[in-house]
Amino acid sequence: MRARVVELLDQERERWPLWLPVGAAIGIGIYFALPMEPPMWLAATLPVVAIAVGLLSWKRPVALITAAAMGIVALGFAAATWRTLQLDAPVLEKRLGPTSVTGQVVRVEPKPKGARITLARLKIPRLAPAKTPDRVRIRVRRAEADLLAGDWITVKAMLLPPPAPAAPGAFDFARHAYFQGLGAVGFAVGRVRRIDAATGPGAGDSRTIAQRFRLWLAKLRQSVHRRITDALKGTAGAVAAALMTGERGAIPAHVMDSMRASGLAHLLAISGLHIGLVTGILFFAIRGLLAMIEPVALRFAIKKWAAGVALMGALAYLLLTGMTVPTQRAFVMAALVLLAVVIDRTAISMRSVAWAALIVLAVAPESLLGASFQMSFAAVIALVATYEALRPLVRRWRSRLKWWHLALLYLAGVALTTVVAGTATAPFAAYHFNRVAVYGLAANLVAVPITALWIMPWATMAYLLMPFGLEGVALAPMGWGIDGVIAIARSVSHWPGAVALVPAMSAMALVLVALGGLWLCLWQRPWRLAGLSLIALGLVAVPFARPPDVMVSGDGRLMAVRTTDGGLMLSSLKRNRFDRESWLRRAGLEGAKAWPSPAGLAAGSDRTITCDDVGCLYRARGNTVALVKRADAFLEDCWVADLVIAVVPLRRRRCPKPKLVIDRFDLWRNGAYAMWIDRDFIRAESVLGTQGLRPWSRIRTPRGKRRQRR
């Protein structure tokens, strides 16, 4: 068996490098899955140990391959550990304010009802310098949304720590904020006042060249955004600005909902499609223009010149649109393709995808956990693998096709691309967003050609005309195409059953599907089909992921119980909107019912809930759960309850009956809880338990003396 495995691996020798980013991703995943922060010495030692093992097993192929794989995993683990240490900075520990906040605006994100601004180089009177965050993000009103990146301002605001997940396993904004450098979030409660830079906390500028360059880019992006929205009003202008600057905040919520429901939201996220179109338009335009100049076309390699210009254009587009993970991946791939053109090599290959993934993971290991990275690379890996398999067949077809067949071939390519990309990204969309667009193929068949052949060419023209103040000439026809795409999205989103809601799937199921997909796509010989069994195993596990029976928010203001039909009943339909919507989304539900009024009875079968003024009793699978609102109800309920959840402190009150007691102190320490009730066993998970003792969790692990980076 071992000899057979070695033989198969040897046959796939040319595909080995494709697994480098996979090994690094496994190491990064192990790092983020740990329940506590590993020491830096461990991260530094593991690669050295792997190298030593490899040197000792140089003449034993199996041991050498194993050591190499361990080394790649160890390097990914070390990269994630180092990245976390590098970004260590103060995080606000508790709610603060209203308080005066003075700082420099480094980013302005337009919103339909105002703006969201990010401030750096802060001065907050009620915080010592050692505890002052490096950056905070604050919502301001529409009347004060005319701020510019680089402005020094002071504003009275409420500041809060980055919120913990709404439920165990839910999206961890606290971790996201940590890697974004955000130490607090909040909202303005007073007017924003501009101040002179000379009197601000940054007087005597000590910023690095990189920091100054990022601020200049933010100013440029904001200037371009304003010129676009001034020239093209309304929703079309907001969408055009999103496509040209990456700022999507100004797009109305109902338009975003329609785009998501129709499967067209990817058109608004700057990714491979947009980078590819901008690069392709520049490449073919420059090459065509140079070909018209006979002396130049005959004497010089104009194809390589066009590739160089297209690369510079792609870099400019990357910088202008905010350098998101899909954009980074797309740019690296485009750069490798254009470099291949320059050196006369195969332009698009799986190796370029692997190098792009490895570069992104090396620069930002935390991106592995994001939907952008996962869906972007899932789509492009599946597409490259598909077209690798179809390349010989397509070449034979193209040799027999007439010119009028090309349009049909293009539409077939769009359909195949949509099906392949949609299938590859569906598990990740279900995991992160709990929804699948059913009619995405139909919408994309019409919207993608409009975007590729009309919207993006006019966007490129608008860029070129902007230095002359003539961008409006190109933005007007671009707006017509945008209106068409929005109309398609609105129409498709209203078709019956346009969106399929799915409950949260386990992380292990997603890992199995991802590994199976990689095995299927990265290898080329028949053993690749073994990946289908892993995919099937992951998908089969999805329906067996059992949702919790009882949930309670971290502040104790919202509780939920599951009904016999799989729905949710909430203690309030008005409080804690963020938690409420997160619970419903993870349950795959559109709505929920309220708990019954005092003396009322709800649910049925083996699940019932009765309430009075001081709490509720919920019965499920032979167990009774007491949901206590006031401390004086505890002594009565604890004698009949198997599980007690109290939103008030119980201090040292004891009761022998319950199998588990969770009170306000537990919620304060551990965050939101989710509980699964069986006849003989009750299992509880908390946010802190799933987060672990990490630098971004509520209880932060020490990293030594925190560095000051102001």
XYZ file of C-alpha atoms in Angstrom:
710
model
C 0.000 0.000 0.000
C 2.754 2.429 0.935
C 4.635 1.651 -2.265
C 1.465 2.307 -4.280
C 0.966 5.690 -2.608
C 4.591 6.631 -3.324
C 4.134 5.583 -6.944
C 0.982 7.691 -7.339
C 2.671 10.684 -5.738
C 5.639 10.283 -8.046
C 3.312 10.282 -11.058
C 1.860 13.596 -9.870
C 5.261 15.130 -9.173
C 4.559 18.232 -11.271
C 1.480 18.975 -9.111
C 3.271 18.893 -5.763
C 3.827 22.671 -5.573
C 0.069 23.185 -5.748
C -0.232 21.789 -2.217
C 2.095 24.368 -0.666
C -0.715 26.846 0.125
C -2.931 23.974 1.310
C -0.300 22.927 3.855
C 0.161 26.530 4.964
C -3.621 26.907 5.287
C -3.805 23.790 7.487
C -1.150 25.283 9.793
C -3.039 28.578 9.941
C -6.277 26.740 10.643
C -4.666 24.811 13.489
C -3.441 28.082 14.994
C -6.897 29.684 14.976
C -8.549 26.513 16.304
C -6.395 26.424 19.448
C -8.190 27.168 22.746
C -5.368 29.434 23.907
C -2.552 31.507 22.429
C 0.575 29.457 21.703
C 3.985 30.807 22.750
C 6.123 32.303 20.013
C 8.983 29.944 20.796
C 6.780 26.995 19.844
C 5.876 28.552 16.507
C 9.547 29.252 15.802
C 10.665 25.755 16.830
C 8.220 23.652 14.793
C 9.640 24.547 11.328
C 13.177 23.873 12.591
C 12.116 20.456 13.893
C 10.471 19.639 10.541
C 13.639 20.621 8.660
C 15.755 18.479 10.977
C 13.471 15.481 10.452
C 13.667 16.026 6.697
C 17.461 16.072 6.747
C 17.597 12.884 8.810
C 15.209 11.090 6.439
C 16.774 12.300 3.199
C 17.043 8.796 1.706
C 13.568 7.591 2.753
C 10.959 9.020 0.348
C 7.886 8.532 2.515
C 9.528 10.030 5.605
C 10.927 12.891 3.529
C 7.518 13.737 2.028
C 5.951 13.565 5.486
C 8.612 15.871 6.945
C 8.164 18.333 4.072
C 4.406 18.392 4.623
C 4.920 18.939 8.354
C 7.324 21.761 7.586
C 4.803 23.560 5.359
C 2.111 23.207 8.026
C 4.550 24.485 10.672
C 5.398 27.527 8.539
C 1.711 28.373 8.217
C 1.305 28.035 11.981
C 4.336 30.278 12.571
C 3.103 32.904 10.080
C -0.269 33.163 11.840
C 1.357 33.376 15.262
C 3.764 36.095 14.147
C 1.000 38.068 12.430
C -1.085 38.079 15.614
C 1.876 39.219 17.695
C 2.723 41.921 15.173
C -0.782 43.445 15.357
C -1.036 43.378 19.139
C -2.476 46.708 20.298
C -4.761 48.058 23.051
C -8.447 47.163 22.857
C -11.129 49.014 24.806
C -12.152 46.883 27.773
C -15.587 48.303 28.578
C -18.171 50.801 27.356
C -16.909 54.373 27.552
C -18.680 57.651 27.064
C -19.941 59.943 26.038
C -16.349 61.081 25.810
C -14.300 63.381 23.646
C -12.355 61.634 20.879
C -9.681 63.485 18.938
C -7.843 61.962 16.015
C -7.071 61.922 12.314
C -9.567 60.568 9.797
C -7.912 57.735 7.857
C -10.999 56.344 6.131
C -14.498 57.540 5.297
C -17.087 54.931 4.290
C -20.241 56.540 2.855
C -23.515 55.085 4.107
C -27.118 55.763 3.008
C -27.772 57.604 6.292
C -24.390 59.126 7.030
C -20.863 57.762 7.084
C -18.586 55.494 9.057
C -15.211 57.024 9.813
C -12.029 55.421 11.080
C -9.813 57.555 13.317
C -6.148 56.995 14.122
C -3.490 58.731 16.251
C -6.048 59.153 18.982
C -6.343 61.186 22.115
C -9.114 60.170 24.529
C -9.011 62.092 27.846
C -10.452 59.254 29.948
C -7.923 56.697 28.705
C -4.229 56.487 29.528
C -1.957 56.457 26.450
C -1.034 52.814 27.114
C -4.723 51.824 26.970
C -5.750 54.045 24.066
C -6.615 52.013 20.933
C -4.636 52.613 17.763
C -7.833 53.019 15.757
C -11.551 53.440 16.394
C -14.499 53.365 13.998
C -17.422 55.743 14.574
C -20.771 56.275 12.848
C -21.639 59.918 12.096
C -24.784 61.524 10.727
C -25.465 62.480 7.124
C -24.959 66.194 7.832
C -21.383 65.474 8.945
C -20.472 62.941 6.266
C -18.416 65.467 4.258
C -15.228 64.651 6.151
C -12.060 63.997 4.193
C -9.310 61.498 4.873
C -6.508 63.395 6.590
C -8.834 65.757 8.508
C -8.160 66.230 12.196
C -11.389 66.191 14.164
C -12.769 66.055 17.661
C -16.142 64.540 18.428
C -18.093 63.419 21.455
C -18.882 59.740 21.036
C -19.908 56.552 22.746
C -17.180 53.919 22.454
C -17.614 50.180 22.893
C -15.283 47.196 22.684
C -15.590 45.276 19.406
C -18.620 43.031 20.028
C -18.200 39.332 20.658
C -20.054 36.775 18.505
C -23.835 36.687 18.933
C -23.669 32.932 19.525
C -20.996 30.242 19.842
C -19.621 29.645 16.357
C -21.141 32.813 14.853
C -19.142 35.466 13.011
C -16.425 36.787 15.308
C -16.304 40.540 14.742
C -13.896 40.942 17.663
C -11.327 38.804 15.832
C -12.002 40.638 12.570
C -11.527 44.005 14.310
C -8.279 42.824 15.919
C -6.709 42.110 12.543
C -8.097 45.372 11.152
C -6.351 47.263 13.960
C -9.655 48.465 15.463
C -9.607 48.778 19.225
C -13.127 50.187 19.600
C -16.300 50.979 17.697
C -19.017 53.481 18.447
C -21.222 56.336 17.332
C -21.142 60.106 17.552
C -23.480 61.817 20.040
C -22.384 65.345 19.221
C -21.258 67.405 16.268
C -17.957 66.710 14.582
C -15.557 69.637 14.812
C -12.532 69.994 12.531
C -9.360 71.159 14.243
C -6.011 72.380 13.021
C -3.447 69.627 12.501
C -0.888 71.635 14.443
C -3.013 71.332 17.611
C -3.906 67.668 17.155
C -2.280 64.769 18.952
C -0.188 64.099 15.862
C 1.652 67.420 15.912
C 5.228 66.718 14.933
C 4.337 64.096 12.346
C 6.170 60.821 12.925
C 4.308 58.633 10.446
C 6.167 56.209 8.250
C 6.236 56.487 4.470
C 3.826 53.540 4.241
C 1.342 55.262 6.565
C 1.513 58.454 4.548
C 1.014 56.509 1.323
C -2.063 54.748 2.739
C -3.524 58.097 3.805
C -2.874 59.523 0.333
C -4.641 56.521 -1.198
C -7.618 57.025 1.111
C -7.858 60.674 0.027
C -7.628 59.686 -3.627
C -10.276 56.977 -3.239
C -12.618 59.389 -1.511
C -12.044 62.055 -4.174
C -12.787 59.583 -6.974
C -15.887 58.366 -5.120
C -17.245 61.891 -4.831
C -16.564 62.754 -8.460
C -18.405 59.611 -9.555
C -21.452 60.236 -7.364
C -21.531 63.911 -8.384
C -21.539 62.987 -12.073
C -23.931 60.024 -11.737
C -26.698 60.480 -9.197
C -28.778 57.974 -7.312
C -28.361 54.236 -7.006
C -26.494 53.938 -10.302
C -23.877 56.381 -9.009
C -23.485 54.444 -5.751
C -22.991 51.181 -7.672
C -20.566 52.812 -10.129
C -18.564 54.168 -7.189
C -18.508 50.680 -5.646
C -17.156 49.176 -8.876
C -14.504 51.876 -9.249
C -13.440 52.473 -5.631
C -14.572 49.388 -3.710
C -16.766 51.429 -1.322
C -20.179 49.732 -1.285
C -21.623 51.387 1.816
C -23.684 53.962 -0.098
C -25.668 51.336 -2.028
C -29.246 51.214 -0.661
C -30.054 48.147 1.437
C -32.933 47.040 -0.803
C -30.593 46.968 -3.823
C -28.032 44.886 -1.928
C -30.791 42.489 -0.858
C -31.918 42.084 -4.475
C -28.365 41.480 -5.672
C -27.810 38.810 -3.012
C -31.143 37.094 -3.618
C -30.490 36.935 -7.376
C -26.928 35.654 -7.043
C -25.417 38.846 -8.480
C -23.766 40.211 -5.332
C -20.376 39.035 -6.625
C -20.608 41.705 -9.325
C -20.330 44.382 -6.616
C -17.303 42.826 -4.904
C -14.085 43.733 -6.687
C -12.658 40.360 -7.673
C -11.172 38.388 -10.523
C -13.929 39.389 -12.942
C -13.244 43.099 -12.519
C -9.454 42.876 -12.409
C -9.548 40.571 -15.436
C -11.790 42.924 -17.385
C -9.748 46.044 -16.596
C -6.533 44.202 -17.429
C -7.957 42.702 -20.626
C -9.419 45.998 -21.831
C -6.109 47.795 -21.318
C -4.089 44.957 -22.862
C -6.119 44.681 -26.050
C -6.620 48.440 -26.387
C -2.894 49.210 -26.085
C -1.949 46.333 -28.346
C -4.509 47.430 -30.939
C -3.305 51.024 -30.888
C 0.338 50.003 -31.220
C -0.539 47.625 -34.051
C -1.874 50.608 -36.004
C 1.599 52.203 -35.915
C 3.388 50.087 -38.513
C 7.039 50.936 -37.635
C 6.411 50.131 -33.975
C 4.407 46.974 -34.669
C 7.086 45.559 -37.006
C 10.125 46.339 -34.863
C 9.029 45.828 -31.275
C 7.227 43.219 -29.156
C 4.056 45.263 -28.749
C 2.313 42.342 -27.037
C 4.796 42.557 -24.170
C 4.483 46.338 -24.050
C 0.709 45.979 -23.757
C 1.185 43.447 -20.969
C 3.355 45.940 -19.057
C 0.772 48.739 -19.394
C -2.034 46.363 -18.373
C -0.048 45.321 -15.298
C 0.355 48.952 -14.221
C -3.366 49.492 -14.765
C -4.204 46.424 -12.671
C -1.931 47.673 -9.880
C -3.614 51.090 -9.936
C -7.048 49.442 -9.789
C -5.908 47.255 -6.871
C -4.713 50.250 -4.874
C -7.748 52.374 -5.690
C -10.289 49.718 -4.694
C -8.902 49.037 -1.236
C -6.818 45.871 -1.716
C -9.418 43.400 -0.442
C -8.543 39.693 -0.377
C -10.316 38.806 -3.677
C -8.660 41.795 -5.325
C -5.232 40.760 -4.048
C -5.760 37.241 -5.356
C -6.989 38.531 -8.707
C -4.083 40.968 -9.027
C -1.455 38.342 -8.220
C -2.992 36.011 -10.803
C -3.236 38.794 -13.381
C 0.387 39.752 -12.711
C 1.501 36.147 -13.174
C -0.520 35.885 -16.395
C 0.987 39.081 -17.782
C 4.453 37.997 -16.683
C 3.880 34.725 -18.541
C 3.016 36.768 -21.650
C 6.265 38.686 -21.282
C 8.406 35.549 -20.950
C 6.373 33.507 -23.459
C 4.960 30.946 -21.015
C 1.449 29.491 -20.483
C -0.650 32.354 -19.168
C -3.311 30.757 -16.937
C -2.503 27.681 -14.867
C -3.182 26.147 -11.495
C 0.327 27.139 -10.408
C -0.551 30.819 -10.710
C -3.537 30.172 -8.429
C -1.299 28.384 -5.917
C 1.243 31.199 -5.870
C -1.521 33.766 -5.468
C -2.925 31.849 -2.489
C 0.501 31.433 -0.918
C 1.264 35.155 -1.233
C -2.087 36.191 0.263
C -1.684 33.764 3.178
C 1.874 34.923 3.819
C 0.821 38.585 3.930
C -2.451 38.125 5.840
C -2.882 34.621 7.341
C -6.152 35.678 8.994
C -7.765 36.029 5.560
C -8.099 32.228 5.479
C -11.081 32.483 7.847
C -12.954 35.022 5.747
C -15.696 34.317 3.231
C -13.882 36.445 0.634
C -10.767 34.252 0.598
C -12.633 30.965 0.721
C -15.207 31.753 -1.961
C -12.739 33.527 -4.222
C -10.222 30.708 -4.294
C -12.884 27.988 -4.369
C -14.339 29.527 -7.517
C -11.058 30.088 -9.327
C -9.611 26.654 -8.442
C -12.753 24.913 -9.686
C -12.784 26.997 -12.877
C -9.126 26.406 -13.690
C -9.490 22.674 -13.040
C -12.594 22.517 -15.248
C -11.018 24.390 -18.144
C -7.814 22.360 -17.794
C -9.894 19.239 -18.377
C -11.859 20.828 -21.246
C -8.925 22.552 -22.961
C -8.256 19.843 -25.595
C -11.956 19.640 -26.449
C -12.313 23.430 -26.714
C -9.298 23.634 -29.011
C -10.871 21.113 -31.372
C -14.169 22.999 -31.325
C -12.534 26.377 -31.983
C -10.750 25.030 -35.056
C -14.120 24.127 -36.593
C -16.180 27.133 -35.474
C -17.171 30.020 -37.707
C -17.124 33.597 -36.493
C -20.854 33.720 -35.739
C -20.498 30.737 -33.422
C -18.304 32.758 -31.069
C -21.261 34.503 -29.460
C -22.840 31.154 -28.628
C -19.499 29.893 -27.335
C -19.213 32.970 -25.104
C -22.702 32.417 -23.637
C -21.894 28.754 -23.092
C -18.715 29.815 -21.315
C -20.668 32.217 -19.087
C -23.170 29.464 -18.254
C -20.451 26.914 -17.502
C -18.498 29.444 -15.446
C -21.592 30.325 -13.443
C -22.473 26.687 -12.784
C -18.919 25.714 -11.797
C -18.266 28.789 -9.670
C -21.715 28.627 -8.079
C -21.317 24.961 -7.210
C -17.824 25.502 -5.787
C -18.842 28.460 -3.633
C -22.266 27.173 -2.505
C -20.955 25.330 0.619
C -19.038 28.439 1.708
C -22.033 30.705 1.062
C -24.210 28.352 3.091
C -21.662 28.287 5.936
C -21.090 32.049 6.150
C -24.414 33.514 5.012
C -26.915 30.649 5.485
C -28.499 31.322 2.111
C -28.223 30.108 -1.473
C -29.449 32.008 -4.559
C -31.526 29.437 -6.477
C -31.750 31.341 -9.769
C -28.178 32.603 -9.889
C -27.493 30.901 -13.229
C -30.369 32.652 -15.007
C -29.437 36.057 -13.563
C -25.743 35.706 -14.361
C -26.368 34.631 -17.959
C -27.761 38.102 -18.617
C -25.959 40.291 -16.065
C -22.381 39.068 -16.569
C -22.271 39.906 -20.320
C -23.691 43.364 -19.560
C -21.011 43.884 -16.920
C -18.192 42.531 -19.078
C -19.104 44.086 -22.418
C -20.674 47.361 -21.321
C -20.236 48.448 -17.696
C -16.533 47.751 -17.130
C -15.329 49.135 -20.506
C -17.095 52.397 -19.684
C -15.628 52.307 -16.177
C -12.139 52.001 -17.666
C -12.906 54.915 -19.991
C -14.124 56.974 -17.015
C -10.776 56.397 -15.270
C -8.903 57.600 -18.334
C -11.111 60.696 -18.733
C -11.082 61.641 -15.052
C -7.817 63.656 -15.153
C -9.467 65.885 -17.772
C -12.714 66.303 -15.866
C -14.670 64.430 -18.550
C -15.597 61.311 -16.580
C -19.294 62.148 -16.925
C -19.108 61.310 -20.629
C -18.345 57.658 -19.774
C -20.309 57.418 -16.535
C -23.648 58.188 -18.202
C -23.665 55.079 -20.449
C -22.126 53.080 -17.600
C -25.172 54.040 -15.528
C -27.511 52.641 -18.199
C -25.848 49.256 -17.874
C -25.985 49.430 -14.066
C -29.706 50.214 -14.196
C -30.156 47.150 -16.381
C -28.305 44.878 -13.953
C -30.299 46.240 -10.998
C -33.538 45.633 -12.901
C -32.460 42.031 -13.561
C -31.585 41.542 -9.890
C -34.883 43.007 -8.736
C -36.860 40.843 -11.137
C -35.074 37.571 -10.342
C -35.159 38.200 -6.593
C -38.976 38.282 -6.749
C -39.280 34.890 -8.432
C -40.878 32.259 -6.158
C -38.295 30.551 -3.967
C -35.451 32.783 -5.161
C -33.516 32.281 -1.921
C -33.076 29.010 -0.067
C -32.319 29.527 3.618
C -30.125 26.870 5.210
C -29.222 26.352 8.880
C -25.654 26.713 10.085
C -23.362 23.868 9.100
C -20.456 22.704 11.204
C -16.912 23.837 10.533
C -15.811 20.203 10.219
C -18.329 19.581 7.421
C -16.963 22.605 5.550
C -13.371 21.406 6.033
C -14.254 17.977 4.607
C -15.915 19.552 1.564
C -12.955 21.886 1.031
C -10.339 19.132 1.304
C -12.375 16.903 -1.003
C -12.664 19.684 -3.550
C -8.934 20.361 -3.416
C -8.134 16.669 -3.861
C -10.446 16.560 -6.868
C -9.092 19.713 -8.501
C -5.358 19.689 -7.748
C -4.542 16.150 -8.866
C -4.926 15.067 -12.486
C -4.928 11.259 -12.437
C -7.915 9.008 -11.627
C -7.186 8.888 -7.890
C -8.420 12.461 -7.785
C -11.969 11.026 -7.755
C -11.407 9.992 -4.140
C -12.088 13.644 -3.342
C -15.749 13.052 -4.178
C -16.057 10.753 -1.160
C -14.778 13.513 1.146
C -17.201 16.003 -0.410
C -20.056 13.538 0.026
C -19.061 12.883 3.642
C -19.059 16.608 4.397
C -22.430 17.167 2.721
C -23.986 14.175 4.452
C -22.904 15.628 7.794
C -24.767 18.894 7.135
C -28.320 17.675 7.935
C -27.056 16.048 11.142
C -25.824 19.362 12.555
C -28.320 19.802 15.375
C -29.274 23.385 16.239
C -29.335 24.423 19.917
C -32.525 24.113 21.949
C -31.944 27.199 24.109
C -29.931 30.364 23.481
C -29.242 33.423 25.592
C -27.413 36.611 24.610
C -24.304 37.831 26.387
C -26.155 40.672 28.114
C -29.080 38.440 29.097
C -31.639 40.672 27.379
C -32.620 38.119 24.738
C -33.383 34.413 25.038
C -34.713 31.869 22.561
C -36.101 28.344 22.683
C -36.682 25.910 19.832
C -40.149 24.685 18.974
C -41.242 21.251 17.817
C -41.388 22.330 14.151
C -37.789 23.644 14.232
C -38.713 27.313 14.636
C -37.602 29.763 17.318
C -39.523 31.555 20.032
C -37.852 34.710 21.323
C -38.248 36.512 24.618
C -38.501 39.780 22.641
C -39.041 40.683 19.002
C -37.658 44.197 19.520
C -34.516 43.934 21.658
C -30.990 43.082 20.540
C -31.604 43.353 16.827
C -28.106 42.193 15.873
C -28.277 39.063 18.051
C -31.829 38.330 16.941
C -31.019 38.533 13.230
C -27.857 36.464 13.698
C -29.791 33.699 15.477
C -32.483 33.627 12.805
C -29.923 33.567 10.000
C -27.980 30.709 11.584
C -31.232 28.823 12.098
C -32.156 29.307 8.429
C -35.368 31.109 9.396
C -37.021 34.284 8.151
C -38.891 35.050 11.344
C -39.729 33.925 14.851
C -42.576 34.017 17.340
C -42.645 35.747 20.687
C -42.862 33.939 24.005
C -46.412 33.546 25.311
C -47.868 36.137 27.609
C -48.070 35.348 31.334
C -50.293 32.338 31.976
C -50.066 31.492 28.258
C -48.940 28.213 26.739
C -47.002 27.746 23.501
C -45.471 25.004 21.366
C -46.670 21.445 21.641
C -45.767 17.766 21.678
C -42.768 17.323 23.987
C -41.862 21.024 23.900
C -43.904 23.600 25.819
C -43.184 26.977 27.359
C -45.212 28.746 30.016
C -44.449 32.211 31.389
C -45.325 34.510 34.245
C -44.052 37.915 35.307
C -40.787 36.612 36.773
C -39.750 34.039 34.193
C -40.652 31.055 32.032
C -40.504 27.275 32.201
C -39.525 25.445 29.013
C -39.927 21.699 28.736
C -38.038 19.626 26.154
C -37.146 15.911 25.984
C -38.193 15.249 29.549
C -36.179 18.166 30.989
C -37.391 21.442 32.456
C -35.524 24.671 31.824
C -36.143 27.647 34.098
C -35.608 30.988 32.377
C -35.377 33.309 35.377
C -35.891 37.064 35.055
C -35.860 37.956 38.767
C -33.831 36.521 41.617
C -36.865 35.800 43.784
C -38.070 33.281 41.186
C -34.909 31.196 41.488
C -35.764 29.538 44.810
C -39.103 28.372 43.434
C -37.931 27.255 39.979
C -34.708 25.564 41.002
C -36.582 22.693 42.670
C -38.337 21.726 39.453
C -35.732 22.692 36.838
C -32.959 20.594 35.309
C -31.356 23.716 33.814
C -31.541 27.235 35.226
C -30.679 30.291 33.143
C -30.897 33.528 35.089
C -30.379 36.984 33.638
C -29.769 38.246 37.186
C -26.869 37.444 39.545
C -27.534 34.451 41.770
C -24.361 34.916 43.790
C -24.036 32.080 46.324
C -27.546 30.727 46.166
C -27.471 26.943 45.923
C -29.967 24.383 44.710
C -29.262 20.640 44.346
C -31.796 19.836 41.586
C -30.446 21.522 38.407
C -27.806 19.787 36.320
C -26.513 23.213 35.263
C -26.996 26.792 36.457
C -26.014 29.804 34.344
C -26.488 33.279 35.809
C -25.662 36.873 34.921
C -22.055 36.506 36.090
C -21.540 33.554 33.729
C -22.969 35.587 30.842
C -20.736 38.526 31.728
C -17.623 36.340 31.843
C -18.307 33.946 28.989
C -20.643 35.747 26.601
C -23.655 34.242 24.850
C -24.617 30.623 25.514
C -26.165 27.881 23.390
C -27.533 24.707 24.994
C -28.496 21.282 23.653
C -30.930 19.248 25.732
C -31.083 15.458 25.698
C -33.073 13.242 27.988
C -30.086 12.338 30.164
C -27.607 15.081 29.332
C -27.432 18.862 28.853
C -24.561 20.347 26.869
C -23.723 24.063 26.994
C -21.326 26.081 24.846
C -20.307 29.682 25.404
C -18.747 32.266 23.142
C -15.597 32.368 25.249
C -15.406 28.585 25.117
C -15.398 28.606 21.307
C -13.182 31.691 21.028
C -10.637 30.468 23.520
C -8.261 32.656 25.496
C -6.993 34.640 22.532
C -5.855 38.257 22.119
C -9.229 39.162 20.573
C -11.429 37.367 23.127
C -13.125 38.999 26.092
C -10.407 37.664 28.398
C -7.265 38.636 26.521
C -4.085 36.611 26.810
C -1.034 38.651 27.757
C 1.563 39.295 25.099
C 4.022 41.074 27.255
C 4.249 44.857 27.187
C 2.017 46.238 24.468
C 3.780 48.186 21.774
C 2.786 51.793 21.211
C 2.560 52.604 17.510
C 1.472 56.214 17.540
